[in-house]
CSV table of N, CA and C in Angstrom, one decimal:
chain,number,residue,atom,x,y,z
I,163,UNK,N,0.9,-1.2,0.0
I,163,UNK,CA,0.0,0.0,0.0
I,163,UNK,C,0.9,1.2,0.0
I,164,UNK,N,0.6,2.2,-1.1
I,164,UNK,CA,1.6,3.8,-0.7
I,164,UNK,C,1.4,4.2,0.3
I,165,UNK,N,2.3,5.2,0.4
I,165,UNK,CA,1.9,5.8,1.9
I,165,UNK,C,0.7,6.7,2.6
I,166,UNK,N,0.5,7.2,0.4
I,166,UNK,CA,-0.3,8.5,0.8
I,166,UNK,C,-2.0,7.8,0.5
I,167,UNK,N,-1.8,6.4,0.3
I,167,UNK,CA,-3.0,5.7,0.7
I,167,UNK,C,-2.7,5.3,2.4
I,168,UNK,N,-2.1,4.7,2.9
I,168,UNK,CA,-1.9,5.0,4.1
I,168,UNK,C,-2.1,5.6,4.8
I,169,UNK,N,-1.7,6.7,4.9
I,169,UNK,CA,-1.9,7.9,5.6
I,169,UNK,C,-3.8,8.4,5.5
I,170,UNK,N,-4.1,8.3,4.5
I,170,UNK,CA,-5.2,8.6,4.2
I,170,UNK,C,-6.7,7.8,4.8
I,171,UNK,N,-5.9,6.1,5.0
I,171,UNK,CA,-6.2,5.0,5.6
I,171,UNK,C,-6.6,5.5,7.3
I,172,UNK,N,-5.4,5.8,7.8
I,172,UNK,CA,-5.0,6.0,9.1
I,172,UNK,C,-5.9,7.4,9.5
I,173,UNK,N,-6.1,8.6,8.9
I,173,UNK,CA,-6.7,9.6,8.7
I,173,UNK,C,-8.2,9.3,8.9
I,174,UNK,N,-8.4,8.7,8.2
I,174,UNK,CA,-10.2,7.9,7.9
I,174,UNK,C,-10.8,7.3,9.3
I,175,UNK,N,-9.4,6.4,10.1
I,175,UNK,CA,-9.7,5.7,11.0
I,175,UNK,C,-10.2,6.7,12.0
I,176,UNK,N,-9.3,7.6,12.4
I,176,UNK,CA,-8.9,8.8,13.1
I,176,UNK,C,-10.0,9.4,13.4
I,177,UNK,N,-10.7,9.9,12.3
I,177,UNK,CA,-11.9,10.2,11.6
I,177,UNK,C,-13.4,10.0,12.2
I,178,UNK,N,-12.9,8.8,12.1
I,178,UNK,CA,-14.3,7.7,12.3
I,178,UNK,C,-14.2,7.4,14.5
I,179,UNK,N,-13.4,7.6,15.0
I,179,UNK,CA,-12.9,7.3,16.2
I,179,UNK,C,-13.6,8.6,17.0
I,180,UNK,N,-13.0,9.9,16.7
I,180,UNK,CA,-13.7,10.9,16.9
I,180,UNK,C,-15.1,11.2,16.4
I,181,UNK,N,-15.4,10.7,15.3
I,181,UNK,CA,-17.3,10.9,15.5
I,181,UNK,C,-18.1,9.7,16.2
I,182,UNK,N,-17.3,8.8,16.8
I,182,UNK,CA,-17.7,8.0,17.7
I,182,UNK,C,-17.4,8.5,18.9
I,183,UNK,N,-17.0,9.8,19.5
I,183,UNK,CA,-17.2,10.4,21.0
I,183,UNK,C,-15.4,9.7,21.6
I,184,UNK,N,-14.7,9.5,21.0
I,184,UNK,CA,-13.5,9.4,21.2
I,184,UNK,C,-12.4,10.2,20.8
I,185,UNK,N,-11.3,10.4,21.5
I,185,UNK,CA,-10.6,11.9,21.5
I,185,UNK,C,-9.2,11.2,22.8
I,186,UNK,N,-8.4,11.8,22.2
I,186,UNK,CA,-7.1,11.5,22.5
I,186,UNK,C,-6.4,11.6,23.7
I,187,UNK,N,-6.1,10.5,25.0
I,187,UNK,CA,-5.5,11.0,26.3
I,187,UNK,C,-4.2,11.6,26.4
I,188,UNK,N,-3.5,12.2,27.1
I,188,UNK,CA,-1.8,12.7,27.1
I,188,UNK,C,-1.0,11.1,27.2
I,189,UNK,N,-1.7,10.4,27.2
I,189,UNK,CA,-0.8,9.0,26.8
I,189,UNK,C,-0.9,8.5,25.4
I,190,UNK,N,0.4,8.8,24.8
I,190,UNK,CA,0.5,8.4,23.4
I,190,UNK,C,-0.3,7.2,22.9
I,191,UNK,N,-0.8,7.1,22.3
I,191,UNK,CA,-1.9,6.0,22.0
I,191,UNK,C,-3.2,5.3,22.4
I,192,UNK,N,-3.4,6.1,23.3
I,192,UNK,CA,-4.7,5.7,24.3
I,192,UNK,C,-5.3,6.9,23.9
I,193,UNK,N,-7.0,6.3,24.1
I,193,UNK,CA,-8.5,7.1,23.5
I,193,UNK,C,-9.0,7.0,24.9
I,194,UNK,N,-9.8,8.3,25.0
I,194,UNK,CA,-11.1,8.0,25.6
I,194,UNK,C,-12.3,8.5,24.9
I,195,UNK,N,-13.9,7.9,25.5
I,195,UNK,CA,-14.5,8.5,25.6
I,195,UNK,C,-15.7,8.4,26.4
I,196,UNK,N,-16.0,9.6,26.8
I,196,UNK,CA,-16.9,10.3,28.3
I,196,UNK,C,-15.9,9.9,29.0
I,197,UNK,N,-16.6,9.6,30.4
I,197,UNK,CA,-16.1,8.7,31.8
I,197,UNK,C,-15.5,7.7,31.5
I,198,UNK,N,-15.6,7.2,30.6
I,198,UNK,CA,-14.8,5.4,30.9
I,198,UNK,C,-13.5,5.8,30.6
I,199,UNK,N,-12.7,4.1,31.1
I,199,UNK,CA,-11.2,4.3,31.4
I,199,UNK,C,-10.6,4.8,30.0
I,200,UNK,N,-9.7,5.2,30.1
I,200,UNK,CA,-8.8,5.1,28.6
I,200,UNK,C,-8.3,3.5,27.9
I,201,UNK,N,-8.7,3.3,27.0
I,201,UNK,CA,-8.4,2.7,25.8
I,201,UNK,C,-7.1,2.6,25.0
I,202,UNK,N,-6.5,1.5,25.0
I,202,UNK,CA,-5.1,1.7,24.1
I,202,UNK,C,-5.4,1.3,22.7
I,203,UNK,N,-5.0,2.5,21.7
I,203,UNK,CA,-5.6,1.7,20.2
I,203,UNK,C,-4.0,1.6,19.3
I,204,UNK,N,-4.1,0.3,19.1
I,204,UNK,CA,-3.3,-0.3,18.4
I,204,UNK,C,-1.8,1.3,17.6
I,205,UNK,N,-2.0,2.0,16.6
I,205,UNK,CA,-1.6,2.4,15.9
I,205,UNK,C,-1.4,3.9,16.6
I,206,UNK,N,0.1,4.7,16.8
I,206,UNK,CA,0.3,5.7,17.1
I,206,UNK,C,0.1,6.6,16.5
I,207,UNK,N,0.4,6.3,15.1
I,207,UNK,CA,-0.2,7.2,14.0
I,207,UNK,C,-1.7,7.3,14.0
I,208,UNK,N,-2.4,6.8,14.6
I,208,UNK,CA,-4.0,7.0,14.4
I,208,UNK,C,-4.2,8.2,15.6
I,209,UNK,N,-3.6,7.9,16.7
I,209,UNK,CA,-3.3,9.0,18.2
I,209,UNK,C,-3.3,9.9,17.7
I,210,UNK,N,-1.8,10.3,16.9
I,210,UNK,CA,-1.3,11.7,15.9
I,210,UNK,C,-2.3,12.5,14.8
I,211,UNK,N,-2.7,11.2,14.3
I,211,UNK,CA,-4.1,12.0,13.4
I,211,UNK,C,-5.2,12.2,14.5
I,212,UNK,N,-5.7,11.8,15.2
I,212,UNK,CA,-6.4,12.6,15.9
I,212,UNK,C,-6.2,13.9,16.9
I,213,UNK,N,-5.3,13.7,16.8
I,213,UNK,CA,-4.8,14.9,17.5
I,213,UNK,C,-4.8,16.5,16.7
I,214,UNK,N,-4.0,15.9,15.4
I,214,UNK,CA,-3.9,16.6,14.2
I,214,UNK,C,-5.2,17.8,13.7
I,215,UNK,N,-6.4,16.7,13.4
I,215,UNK,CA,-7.8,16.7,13.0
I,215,UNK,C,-8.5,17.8,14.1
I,216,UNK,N,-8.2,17.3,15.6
I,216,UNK,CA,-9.1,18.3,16.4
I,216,UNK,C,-8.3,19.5,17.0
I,217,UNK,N,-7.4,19.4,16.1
I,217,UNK,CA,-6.2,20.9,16.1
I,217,UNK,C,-6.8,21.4,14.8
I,218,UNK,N,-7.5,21.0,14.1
I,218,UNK,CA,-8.2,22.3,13.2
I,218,UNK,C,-7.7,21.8,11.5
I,219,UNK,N,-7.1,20.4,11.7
I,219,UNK,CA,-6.2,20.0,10.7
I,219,UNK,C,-7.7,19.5,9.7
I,220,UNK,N,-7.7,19.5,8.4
I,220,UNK,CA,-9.3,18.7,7.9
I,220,UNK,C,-8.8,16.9,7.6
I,221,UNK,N,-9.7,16.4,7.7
I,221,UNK,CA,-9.6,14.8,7.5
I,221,UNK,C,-9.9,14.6,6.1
């Protein structure tokens, strides 16, 4: 797979994470969302794109 399908891949995921009420803890790779505990999601690059995206970046 290229990268800039990759990235684009990872971006989508990111994407879809946050319109499911999930949003990024100060631990690299871990989600939450509301009250429940934080979540570890697989991919650090997905952490970074979300972070990215609700910094004003567009998906």
């Amino acid at each position: 797979m290229p990268d800039d399908e990759l990235t684009a891949l990872v971006r989508a995921i990111a994407w879809e994470l946050i319109q499911l009420g999930y949003v990024p803890t100060e631990r690299p790779g871990f989600v939450q969302r509301g009250d429940r505990e934080p979540v570890r999601i697989v991919a650090t690059e997905t952490w970074q794109a979300m972070q990215q995206i609700l910094q004003g970046a567009q998906p």
